[in-house]
Amino acid sequence: MVSQKITVTNEQGMHMRPASVFSQAMTPFASTVKINFNGNTYDAKSVMMLMSACIKCGAEIEVECDGADEQDALKKAIELIESGLGD
Amino acid sequence: MYNGIAASRGIGIGSICVIAEHELKYEAKKIEDTESEQKRFNEAIEKFKVETSEMAEDIRKRIGPKEAEILEGHLVMISDPTMAGEMSKMIAAGQCAESAVEAVCDMFIGMFSKMEDELMQQRASDIGDIKVSLLKILLGIEDIDISKVAPGTVLVARDLTPSMTSQIVKENVVGIITEVGGKTSHSAILARALEIPAVLSVPDITTIVKDKDTAIVDGTEGCVYINPEGDILSGYIIKREEFIKKQAELKKFFGKETVTADGVGVELFCNIGTPKDAKKAVECDGEGIGLFRSEFLFMDNNHMPSEDEQFAAYREAAETMGGKSVIIRTLDIGGDKDIPYLNMKKEENPFLGYRAVRYCLGNRDSYMIQLRAIVRASAYGKVKIMVPLVTCVEEIRAVKEMVSGIKDDFDEQGIAYDKDIEVGCMIETPSASLIADLLAKEADFFSIGTNDLTQYTMSVDRGNADVAYLYSTFQPSVLRSIRQIIEAGRNAGITVGMCGEAAADPLMIPLLLSFGLNEFSVNPVLVLTARCIISKWSKEEADALTEKVMALSTEAEIVAALKEASKE
């Protein structure tokens, strides 16, 4: 299992579009991808779960990947968040 | 008259068609053959997806990609593993498809609607729409076809679902009234895109009216008249014509330069609150950003935004404007604006207290972060720094010193920035106005903030109803102050702008033109209106009116004279 902390910097936070960009990019990975935020864990492959986390701009989250391609999944996740999630 | 939320501007007069809601009743029963129930559910989901993508495609073609996003969002949500997955699980456990859909949707609606965030609450209404559509498919209920309504129809519904809205034929629907929804709801967005006047959140309207009633929908003021008296109706028919004429006239000003009737050019900028608003400024044909309030970065946050976070926001605005001016006002807190995590002290007299540049210069570490972020962003466009609430020369000097220190650091570290980045003063205190000539020697530009200037000059708290009558930018003292600020700036050869509400006031514009204001900064939606008014005044006419008005003794006389001369 690998994980990394990162700050969400896109202005809207995990709203509809950023969350759907993120979940769709994570779905092809075999690994489980989770977001730890505010003491809760959310399935990053589910746009509904991501939105329900209410992650706003400036929030620090932890991305956690577990599985065969966990390194690639984590790398992709961090890249996406850093680039502002297509926002 | 019934009041609601003004969601889409304009006036619609027509005959009502009430869209009745179907009762989505079903008997929740235990399912024995879960396999065929699952099949029935899957077929409903497929049908929903096909219908929704067709509607999205239709809206994309007829209205625009931004509006189609709403329905595309529905597709994303229904394709989500948690959404359909949870429903399937319940069906496998013996629930009927209808109650599985309802239970899972209601769970998400409950979750999203509890969040204190308008966009998230909007998602709750999305899921509500999905639920209704799915239940209708499962129960075999057909929607009435809105595309067939007669020309001159005012649609009345509890709520307009995107599927209903997608059927609206612009030529036939002259107005929309609903019981729910706000300015940012789908109905509102689509009504604005279609340019159909709409008033939303009118309580019980579906039970108040019946088909064929005559309705006036005033989407500008947010009110609705049902079967109005003759004089109201005739008044509104005139108003509607005026509105249509004005809109057509304003459209002609899109893409034009801002010039007076005798060809004097001025700059017409926009006031914005977030980098996203810069797009709106571009869409509305603004020629730059005259005021970027940086407070949003601090207020919508639970911590002090880092240099990188701020830089990203300023850079986005600079890049969106593509080389046009972006004047960023540094943190203007205190007064009535509090930021919880800064733990600012409660003050007896906050407007005369530790606010804006005073707070920033007292907390230089945080201020340095903001100034660094702005100077970094200057590499990506024409960024300028504006210092709020200046009252003495030392303040602007101190900020300039900090900026020049940052430039030295950046030179050393090889960080790119605009070497000519300007630092200007917001002139909004009587003190700054009185020493405008001294400040003009230090500042690269002035921007007059009329709201605070009026409040401080008149010594009036505009929130206090007993004294609010004194709060007017047309008070002789305030006008004299504005005139002398502009004069001082012109004498020193620096640009003078105005970013308060007054810059877009049709009555104020001729005075500002005569005083010699260089830059008007207004709300993006008022760009074309301001450009239109500016185009109607020649310097000579504006001067003559100004000379007359500046000799008057009271605010009432001044406003009356300006109204009489008004060219609206």
XYZ file of C-alpha atoms in Angstrom:
655
model
C 0.000 0.000 0.000
C 1.239 3.490 -0.850
C -0.096 6.884 0.135
C 0.678 10.569 -0.162
C -0.689 13.784 1.313
C -1.598 16.641 -0.998
C -3.464 19.947 -0.908
C -6.397 20.438 -3.261
C -5.802 23.752 -5.031
C -8.445 23.972 -7.728
C -10.893 26.679 -6.825
C -14.049 24.578 -6.801
C -12.677 21.721 -4.727
C -14.183 18.271 -5.344
C -17.305 19.414 -7.122
C -19.119 17.599 -9.877
C -16.673 18.112 -12.685
C -13.353 17.755 -10.837
C -14.720 14.753 -8.931
C -15.885 13.063 -12.106
C -12.563 13.744 -13.860
C -10.779 12.213 -10.879
C -12.994 9.167 -10.396
C -12.985 8.365 -14.109
C -9.195 8.536 -14.229
C -8.924 6.204 -11.226
C -11.428 3.595 -12.411
C -9.098 1.812 -14.911
C -6.562 0.989 -12.170
C -6.773 -2.439 -10.606
C -5.747 -1.046 -7.218
C -8.239 0.336 -4.761
C -7.936 4.126 -4.540
C -9.108 5.855 -1.408
C -9.152 9.412 -0.138
C -8.637 10.008 3.552
C -10.059 13.322 4.663
C -11.288 14.694 7.962
C -11.023 11.279 9.627
C -13.157 9.535 6.984
C -12.272 7.325 4.031
C -13.872 7.710 0.611
C -13.803 5.500 -2.485
C -12.027 7.616 -5.105
C -13.567 5.648 -7.966
C -17.027 6.895 -6.982
C -17.927 10.426 -7.957
C -20.795 10.399 -5.470
C -18.523 9.437 -2.608
C -15.940 12.015 -3.604
C -18.542 14.749 -3.665
C -20.005 13.659 -0.372
C -16.604 14.260 1.244
C -17.102 18.019 0.696
C -13.431 18.632 -0.070
C -12.868 22.325 -0.670
C -10.038 24.341 -2.143
C -7.137 24.367 0.293
C -8.082 21.095 1.974
C -5.292 18.632 2.690
C -6.209 15.077 1.712
C -4.382 11.763 1.663
C -4.534 9.533 -1.395
C -4.113 5.843 -0.603
C -3.653 3.168 -3.278
C -3.491 -0.567 -2.708
C -2.956 -3.243 -5.354
C -0.737 -4.413 -8.202
C -0.501 -1.019 -9.950
C -0.575 1.091 -6.787
C 2.500 3.164 -7.723
C 1.064 4.164 -11.094
C -2.340 4.872 -9.592
C -0.867 7.129 -6.920
C 1.317 8.938 -9.423
C -1.658 9.607 -11.694
C -3.810 10.756 -8.763
C -1.212 13.232 -7.531
C -0.586 14.553 -11.039
C -4.274 15.157 -11.540
C -4.774 16.967 -8.256
C -1.673 19.082 -8.815
C -2.856 20.079 -12.265
C -6.140 21.341 -10.795
C -8.406 18.448 -11.869
C -9.260 19.958 -15.202
C -10.950 22.856 -13.429
C -48.618 40.539 -7.138
C -46.478 37.603 -6.084
C -42.781 37.855 -5.327
C -40.063 35.365 -6.127
C -36.440 35.228 -7.158
C -35.494 37.200 -10.274
C -33.697 34.433 -12.155
C -33.685 35.568 -15.783
C -34.099 39.194 -16.813
C -36.798 40.582 -19.029
C -40.565 40.846 -19.111
C -42.882 38.134 -20.381
C -46.627 38.541 -20.840
C -48.694 35.555 -21.863
C -51.186 32.832 -21.171
C -50.456 30.303 -18.455
C -49.898 26.596 -18.983
C -49.588 24.722 -15.696
C -47.404 21.662 -15.846
C -49.069 19.149 -13.555
C -46.898 16.802 -11.577
C -47.645 13.129 -11.815
C -48.053 11.225 -8.650
C -45.280 8.701 -8.623
C -47.176 6.071 -6.656
C -46.235 2.433 -6.428
C -46.752 -0.419 -4.070
C -43.564 -1.383 -2.296
C -43.698 -5.144 -2.239
C -41.335 -7.999 -1.569
C -39.969 -9.387 -4.837
C -39.574 -13.136 -5.224
C -38.141 -13.184 -8.749
C -35.237 -10.830 -8.059
C -33.561 -11.748 -11.321
C -36.290 -10.399 -13.574
C -36.668 -7.356 -11.281
C -32.967 -6.714 -11.769
C -33.503 -6.992 -15.510
C -36.401 -4.517 -15.356
C -34.156 -2.148 -13.373
C -31.245 -2.478 -15.816
C -33.552 -1.738 -18.726
C -34.828 1.383 -16.977
C -31.261 2.572 -16.365
C -30.397 1.975 -20.025
C -33.472 3.857 -21.182
C -32.601 6.703 -18.808
C -29.074 6.899 -20.196
C -30.231 6.900 -23.810
C -32.912 9.548 -23.204
C -30.585 11.704 -21.132
C -27.765 11.666 -23.678
C -30.215 12.536 -26.437
C -31.471 15.482 -24.407
C -27.919 16.548 -23.595
C -27.040 16.467 -27.267
C -30.144 18.478 -28.108
C -29.360 21.115 -25.476
C -25.741 21.269 -26.584
C -26.878 22.055 -30.127
C -29.735 24.401 -29.300
C -28.373 26.190 -26.243
C -24.728 25.456 -25.538
C -22.171 23.087 -24.071
C -22.239 24.693 -20.633
C -25.966 24.072 -20.288
C -25.647 20.495 -21.551
C -23.232 19.794 -18.700
C -26.166 19.537 -16.298
C -27.497 16.456 -18.062
C -24.049 15.038 -18.639
C -23.641 15.277 -14.872
C -26.760 13.134 -14.483
C -25.171 10.501 -16.702
C -21.982 10.524 -14.636
C -23.960 10.118 -11.433
C -26.154 7.277 -12.634
C -23.088 5.475 -14.017
C -21.392 5.737 -10.640
C -20.722 2.352 -9.062
C -22.098 3.466 -5.701
C -25.344 4.764 -7.114
C -26.523 1.928 -9.391
C -24.535 -0.569 -7.287
C -26.432 0.227 -4.088
C -29.729 0.029 -5.945
C -28.842 -3.377 -7.376
C -27.890 -4.645 -3.929
C -31.293 -3.687 -2.570
C -33.049 -5.354 -5.488
C -31.026 -8.512 -4.941
C -32.260 -8.451 -1.352
C -35.870 -8.506 -2.562
C -36.850 -4.847 -2.830
C -38.747 -3.659 -5.886
C -36.826 -1.461 -8.321
C -38.916 1.615 -7.487
C -38.195 1.528 -3.786
C -34.507 0.779 -4.406
C -34.241 3.863 -6.637
C -36.114 6.006 -4.167
C -34.168 4.845 -1.108
C -30.708 5.312 -2.628
C -31.549 8.660 -4.224
C -33.086 9.919 -0.997
C -29.986 8.887 0.908
C -27.766 10.979 -1.384
C -30.233 13.857 -1.431
C -30.143 13.890 2.349
C -26.363 13.821 2.352
C -25.851 16.613 -0.196
C -28.603 18.906 0.967
C -27.107 19.021 4.468
C -23.884 20.534 3.129
C -23.665 24.287 3.460
C -22.621 24.797 -0.107
C -24.921 25.970 -2.860
C -23.280 23.855 -5.541
C -23.630 20.724 -3.425
C -27.255 21.507 -2.725
C -27.638 21.797 -6.471
C -26.359 18.207 -6.708
C -29.157 17.210 -4.317
C -31.649 18.630 -6.780
C -29.850 16.772 -9.606
C -30.369 13.505 -7.785
C -33.998 14.478 -7.227
C -34.342 14.889 -10.998
C -32.700 11.525 -11.615
C -35.048 9.889 -9.135
C -38.165 11.334 -10.759
C -36.989 10.369 -14.259
C -36.145 6.813 -13.218
C -39.433 6.339 -11.383
C -41.363 7.630 -14.397
C -39.594 5.134 -16.624
C -40.231 2.272 -14.194
C -43.890 3.243 -13.807
C -44.384 3.873 -17.530
C -45.433 7.514 -17.114
C -44.963 9.804 -20.108
C -44.137 13.489 -19.540
C -46.375 16.049 -21.188
C -44.697 17.460 -24.227
C -43.739 21.061 -23.558
C -42.447 21.482 -27.081
C -46.080 21.562 -28.254
C -47.299 24.543 -26.193
C -48.825 27.449 -28.083
C -46.883 30.650 -28.811
C -47.175 33.185 -25.982
C -47.154 30.621 -23.170
C -46.047 31.275 -19.610
C -44.982 27.953 -18.106
C -45.881 27.375 -14.465
C -44.466 24.356 -12.652
C -43.422 23.292 -9.210
C -39.941 22.821 -10.625
C -38.620 22.590 -14.145
C -36.615 19.426 -14.601
C -33.840 19.531 -17.190
C -35.865 17.160 -19.347
C -38.751 19.652 -19.366
C -36.434 22.560 -20.022
C -34.828 20.778 -22.926
C -38.201 20.673 -24.665
C -38.821 24.389 -24.398
C -39.142 26.091 -27.746
C -37.869 29.605 -27.244
C -40.282 31.103 -29.752
C -43.327 29.802 -27.881
C -42.460 30.288 -24.220
C -42.453 33.911 -23.061
C -42.005 33.349 -19.342
C -41.336 30.805 -16.618
C -42.630 30.690 -13.049
C -41.734 27.951 -10.569
C -42.228 27.214 -6.879
C -38.652 26.141 -6.186
C -35.151 26.968 -7.386
C -32.698 29.833 -6.975
C -30.490 31.998 -9.146
C -28.049 29.157 -9.827
C -30.569 26.333 -10.303
C -30.818 24.566 -13.651
C -34.083 26.236 -14.501
C -32.421 29.617 -13.939
C -29.314 28.801 -15.967
C -31.341 27.472 -18.869
C -33.858 30.306 -18.750
C -31.016 32.823 -18.933
C -29.352 30.939 -21.776
C -32.650 30.921 -23.692
C -33.275 34.569 -22.694
C -36.710 33.728 -21.317
C -37.796 35.889 -18.356
C -38.128 33.728 -15.238
C -39.239 34.187 -11.635
C -38.492 31.244 -9.374
C -39.440 30.287 -5.817
C -42.919 31.819 -5.919
C -44.717 29.988 -3.098
C -47.765 27.880 -4.074
C -47.974 29.399 -7.560
C -49.147 26.128 -9.148
C -52.216 26.113 -6.939
C -52.888 29.849 -7.275
C -53.133 29.878 -11.069
C -55.039 27.861 -13.651
C -54.520 27.282 -17.373
C -55.266 30.277 -19.621
C -54.836 32.841 -16.827
C -52.929 35.878 -18.054
C -49.563 36.383 -16.383
C -46.884 39.059 -16.322
C -43.442 37.652 -15.494
C -41.034 40.396 -14.456
C -37.749 38.532 -14.392
C -35.792 41.718 -13.714
C -37.573 42.627 -10.478
C -38.608 39.105 -9.519
C -42.376 39.556 -9.426
C -45.390 38.005 -11.071
C -48.893 39.387 -11.768
C -51.788 37.021 -12.427
C -54.770 38.395 -14.386
C -53.499 41.954 -13.869
C -55.618 45.129 -14.007
C -55.647 46.998 -17.308
C -53.325 49.802 -16.213
C -50.690 47.395 -14.884
C -50.875 45.358 -18.066
C -50.547 48.379 -20.350
C -47.668 49.686 -18.205
C -45.883 46.370 -18.578
C -46.457 46.178 -22.325
C -44.552 49.467 -22.624
C -41.875 48.245 -20.214
C -41.435 45.080 -22.252
C -40.945 47.031 -25.467
C -38.419 49.286 -23.761
C -36.518 46.298 -22.421
C -36.372 44.595 -25.823
C -35.272 47.812 -27.504
C -32.604 48.412 -24.903
C -31.226 44.882 -25.123
C -30.944 45.183 -28.897
C -29.262 48.562 -28.525
C -26.805 47.244 -25.916
C -25.799 44.285 -28.066
C -24.549 46.753 -30.653
C -21.932 47.901 -28.154
C -20.329 44.493 -27.846
C -16.787 44.476 -29.181
C -16.762 48.258 -29.567
C -14.323 50.670 -27.997
C -15.501 52.771 -25.090
C -15.605 56.342 -26.353
C -17.608 59.477 -25.646
C -19.854 61.039 -28.276
C -16.948 63.266 -29.326
C -14.472 60.419 -29.523
C -12.605 60.595 -26.197
C -11.576 57.062 -25.220
C -11.811 55.776 -21.642
C -11.139 52.331 -20.208
C -14.025 50.155 -19.077
C -12.929 47.488 -16.610
C -14.710 44.970 -14.382
C -14.894 44.288 -10.663
C -14.453 40.614 -9.816
C -14.226 38.423 -6.724
C -12.693 35.164 -7.992
C -10.406 34.196 -10.880
C -13.413 32.441 -12.484
C -15.178 35.802 -12.687
C -12.421 36.955 -15.036
C -13.978 34.699 -17.671
C -17.257 36.465 -17.093
C -15.523 39.804 -17.522
C -14.196 38.604 -20.893
C -17.621 37.256 -21.904
C -19.191 40.592 -20.986
C -16.581 42.437 -23.075
C -14.738 44.061 -20.149
C -11.435 45.653 -21.152
C -9.577 44.671 -18.004
C -10.021 44.051 -14.299
C -10.203 47.260 -12.282
C -10.752 45.515 -8.963
C -9.967 41.916 -8.099
C -11.064 41.504 -4.505
C -8.581 39.054 -3.061
C -10.656 38.389 0.066
C -12.382 35.304 -1.346
C -9.108 33.372 -1.114
C -9.023 34.094 2.577
C -12.725 33.957 3.453
C -13.608 30.684 1.694
C -10.820 28.960 3.515
C -10.062 27.524 6.913
C -6.412 28.495 6.835
C -4.184 31.250 5.548
C -3.777 30.514 1.825
C -0.183 29.719 0.889
C 1.881 31.696 -1.601
C 1.356 28.959 -4.213
C -2.405 28.870 -3.730
C -2.646 32.631 -4.064
C -0.250 32.674 -7.007
C -2.390 30.098 -8.839
C -5.499 32.259 -8.429
C -3.828 35.524 -9.478
C -2.114 33.840 -12.398
C -5.390 32.350 -13.598
C -6.994 35.799 -13.647
C -3.968 37.338 -15.393
C -3.902 34.616 -18.037
C -7.644 34.778 -18.611
C -7.341 38.504 -19.314
C -4.520 37.844 -21.761
C -2.331 40.915 -21.265
C -5.114 43.280 -20.243
C -4.799 45.020 -16.867
C -5.651 43.057 -13.725
C -5.644 45.264 -10.649
C -5.459 43.111 -7.534
C -6.519 44.721 -4.299
C -4.526 43.345 -1.422
C -6.347 41.890 1.556
C -9.101 44.245 2.691
C -10.347 42.754 5.935
C -11.562 44.198 9.182
C -14.483 46.619 9.204
C -17.442 44.375 8.416
C -15.308 41.577 6.961
C -14.042 39.056 9.462
C -11.928 35.985 8.844
C -12.332 33.574 11.750
C -8.909 31.875 11.647
C -7.080 35.214 11.870
C -8.544 35.702 15.352
C -8.929 39.429 14.909
C -9.955 41.330 18.007
C -13.526 42.565 18.309
C -13.442 46.334 18.067
C -15.728 49.084 19.321
C -15.371 50.912 16.038
C -14.233 48.449 13.398
C -14.521 50.842 10.440
C -12.105 53.193 12.173
C -9.924 50.388 13.399
C -7.404 47.772 12.485
C -8.399 47.005 8.914
C -7.066 46.666 5.352
C -3.560 48.092 4.854
C -3.276 48.841 8.563
C -3.762 45.175 9.420
C -1.498 44.066 6.566
C 1.375 46.315 7.587
C 0.948 45.097 11.163
C 1.188 41.478 9.974
C 3.971 41.746 7.448
C 4.741 38.038 7.266
C 1.288 37.253 5.887
C 1.271 40.385 3.735
C 4.645 39.412 2.279
C 3.151 36.081 1.155
C 0.370 37.866 -0.691
C 2.638 40.457 -2.296
C 5.064 37.747 -3.419
C 2.210 35.775 -4.981
C 1.003 38.871 -6.857
C 4.484 39.829 -8.083
C 5.038 36.253 -9.275
C 1.721 36.351 -11.158
C 2.878 39.541 -12.913
C 4.998 37.339 -15.193
C 1.762 36.060 -16.745
C -0.072 39.265 -17.634
C -0.436 42.929 -16.780
C -0.895 42.658 -13.031
C -1.078 45.700 -10.760
C -1.134 45.995 -6.977
C -3.751 48.153 -5.288
C -3.490 49.101 -1.623
C -6.812 49.643 0.155
C -7.708 52.227 2.790
C -4.605 54.387 2.483
C -4.706 57.404 4.789
C -1.118 58.609 4.744
C 1.971 58.600 2.552
C 3.943 56.259 4.826
C 1.559 53.406 4.060
C 2.060 53.423 0.298
C 5.798 53.918 0.826
C 5.937 50.886 3.114
C 4.144 48.688 0.565
C 6.380 49.898 -2.253
C 9.427 49.105 -0.142
C 8.172 45.577 0.438
C 7.538 45.139 -3.290
C 10.984 46.388 -4.173
C 12.492 43.956 -1.632
C 10.550 41.122 -3.284
C 11.879 42.161 -6.698
C 15.459 42.001 -5.353
C 14.813 38.522 -3.937
C 13.296 37.353 -7.202
C 16.244 38.710 -9.193
C 18.565 36.744 -6.958
C 16.482 33.576 -7.135
C 15.846 33.925 -10.867
C 12.034 34.076 -10.453
C 10.243 35.783 -13.341
C 8.092 38.901 -12.781
C 7.104 42.123 -14.510
C 9.750 44.728 -13.645
C 7.258 47.546 -14.292
C 4.550 46.200 -11.982
C 2.557 49.167 -10.765
C 1.590 49.858 -7.164
C -1.432 52.111 -6.738
C -3.611 53.545 -3.996
C -7.247 52.952 -3.470
C -8.574 56.386 -2.545
C -11.469 55.879 -0.191
C -10.797 57.999 2.865
C -11.185 61.760 3.304
C -7.550 61.872 4.357
C -6.331 60.259 1.143
C -8.548 62.613 -0.829
C -7.137 65.684 0.910
C -3.532 64.573 0.337
C -4.180 63.125 -3.124
C -1.477 65.409 -4.556
C 1.097 63.970 -2.117
C -0.015 60.374 -2.713
C 0.092 60.927 -6.479
C 3.850 61.467 -6.184
C 4.224 57.983 -4.700
C 1.514 55.912 -6.372
C 1.501 54.645 -9.954
C -2.266 54.961 -10.170
C -5.371 55.849 -8.163
C -8.616 53.995 -7.918
C -11.499 55.694 -6.164
C -13.591 53.445 -3.941
C -16.860 55.332 -3.714
C -18.567 53.141 -1.124
C -16.086 53.801 1.664
C -15.332 57.318 0.439
C -19.019 58.179 0.811
C -19.326 56.500 4.180
C -16.259 58.221 5.638
C -16.862 61.612 4.033
C -20.453 61.732 5.248
C -19.581 60.034 8.569
C -22.502 57.718 8.059
C -22.977 54.042 8.764
C -25.074 52.950 5.815
C -26.293 49.912 7.710
C -28.003 52.237 10.188
C -31.492 52.956 8.850
C -31.792 56.171 10.876
C -28.883 57.829 9.066
C -28.822 55.927 5.777
C -30.574 58.840 4.036
C -27.264 60.736 4.252
C -25.421 58.006 2.389
C -25.259 59.275 -1.169
C -22.393 59.684 -3.605
C -24.255 62.720 -4.928
C -23.678 64.708 -1.741
C -21.815 67.902 -2.708
C -18.958 67.007 -0.353
C -18.463 63.573 -1.918
C -18.586 64.991 -5.451
C -16.044 67.662 -4.564
C -13.817 65.006 -3.096
C -14.040 62.845 -6.231
C -13.306 65.856 -8.439
C -10.223 66.804 -6.539
C -8.861 63.238 -6.435
C -9.149 63.003 -10.219
C -7.557 66.441 -10.608
C -4.619 65.526 -8.386
C -4.061 62.328 -10.340
C -4.221 64.091 -13.680
C -1.837 66.824 -12.550
C 0.682 64.152 -11.589
C 0.134 62.290 -14.862
C -1.146 59.055 -13.309
C -4.228 57.075 -14.266
C -7.315 57.533 -12.118
C -9.984 54.853 -12.033
C -13.129 54.259 -10.050
C -14.163 50.843 -8.811
C -17.152 51.676 -6.641
C -20.774 51.223 -7.614
C -20.937 54.851 -8.727
C -18.783 54.136 -11.798
C -21.751 52.423 -13.435
C -24.377 54.912 -12.295
C -25.946 56.582 -15.356
C -26.366 59.806 -13.379
C -22.745 59.835 -12.245
C -21.122 59.013 -15.584
C -21.331 62.520 -17.162
C -19.745 64.026 -14.026
C -16.913 61.496 -14.082
C -16.302 62.134 -17.776
C -16.102 65.856 -17.132
C -13.789 65.422 -14.129
C -11.530 63.416 -16.447
C -11.745 59.887 -15.013
C -9.605 57.502 -17.113
C -10.972 54.150 -16.092
C -14.435 52.960 -15.070
C -14.589 49.602 -13.305
C -18.040 48.043 -13.084
C -19.847 44.770 -12.457
C -19.362 42.642 -15.619
C -23.089 42.633 -16.416
C -23.044 46.441 -16.570
C -20.209 46.784 -19.102
C -22.421 47.305 -22.134
C -24.814 49.580 -20.247
C -21.933 51.785 -19.110
C -20.382 51.810 -22.594
C -23.725 52.830 -24.070
C -24.181 55.712 -21.617
C -20.605 56.933 -22.062
C -21.135 56.990 -25.832
C -24.033 59.396 -25.466
C -22.107 62.196 -23.751
C -19.728 64.648 -25.377
C -17.101 66.360 -23.251
C -18.749 69.699 -23.912
C -22.201 68.552 -22.738
C -20.755 66.768 -19.714
C -18.750 69.864 -18.769
C -21.773 72.119 -19.017
C -23.872 69.800 -16.861
C -21.051 69.389 -14.350
C -20.537 73.106 -14.009
C -24.231 73.563 -13.295
C -24.426 70.654 -10.856
C -21.286 71.483 -8.890
C -22.750 74.922 -8.120
C -25.821 73.387 -6.428
C -26.024 73.176 -2.647
C -27.929 69.994 -1.829
C -27.949 66.366 -2.813
C -31.641 66.549 -3.764
C -31.052 69.449 -6.156
C -28.072 67.660 -7.692
C -29.922 64.385 -8.253
C -32.899 66.235 -9.739
C -30.665 68.157 -12.150
C -28.828 64.987 -13.189
C -32.083 63.101 -13.707
C -33.424 65.871 -15.864
C -30.318 65.778 -18.058
C -30.160 61.968 -18.056
C -29.729 60.274 -21.422
C -30.898 56.815 -20.442
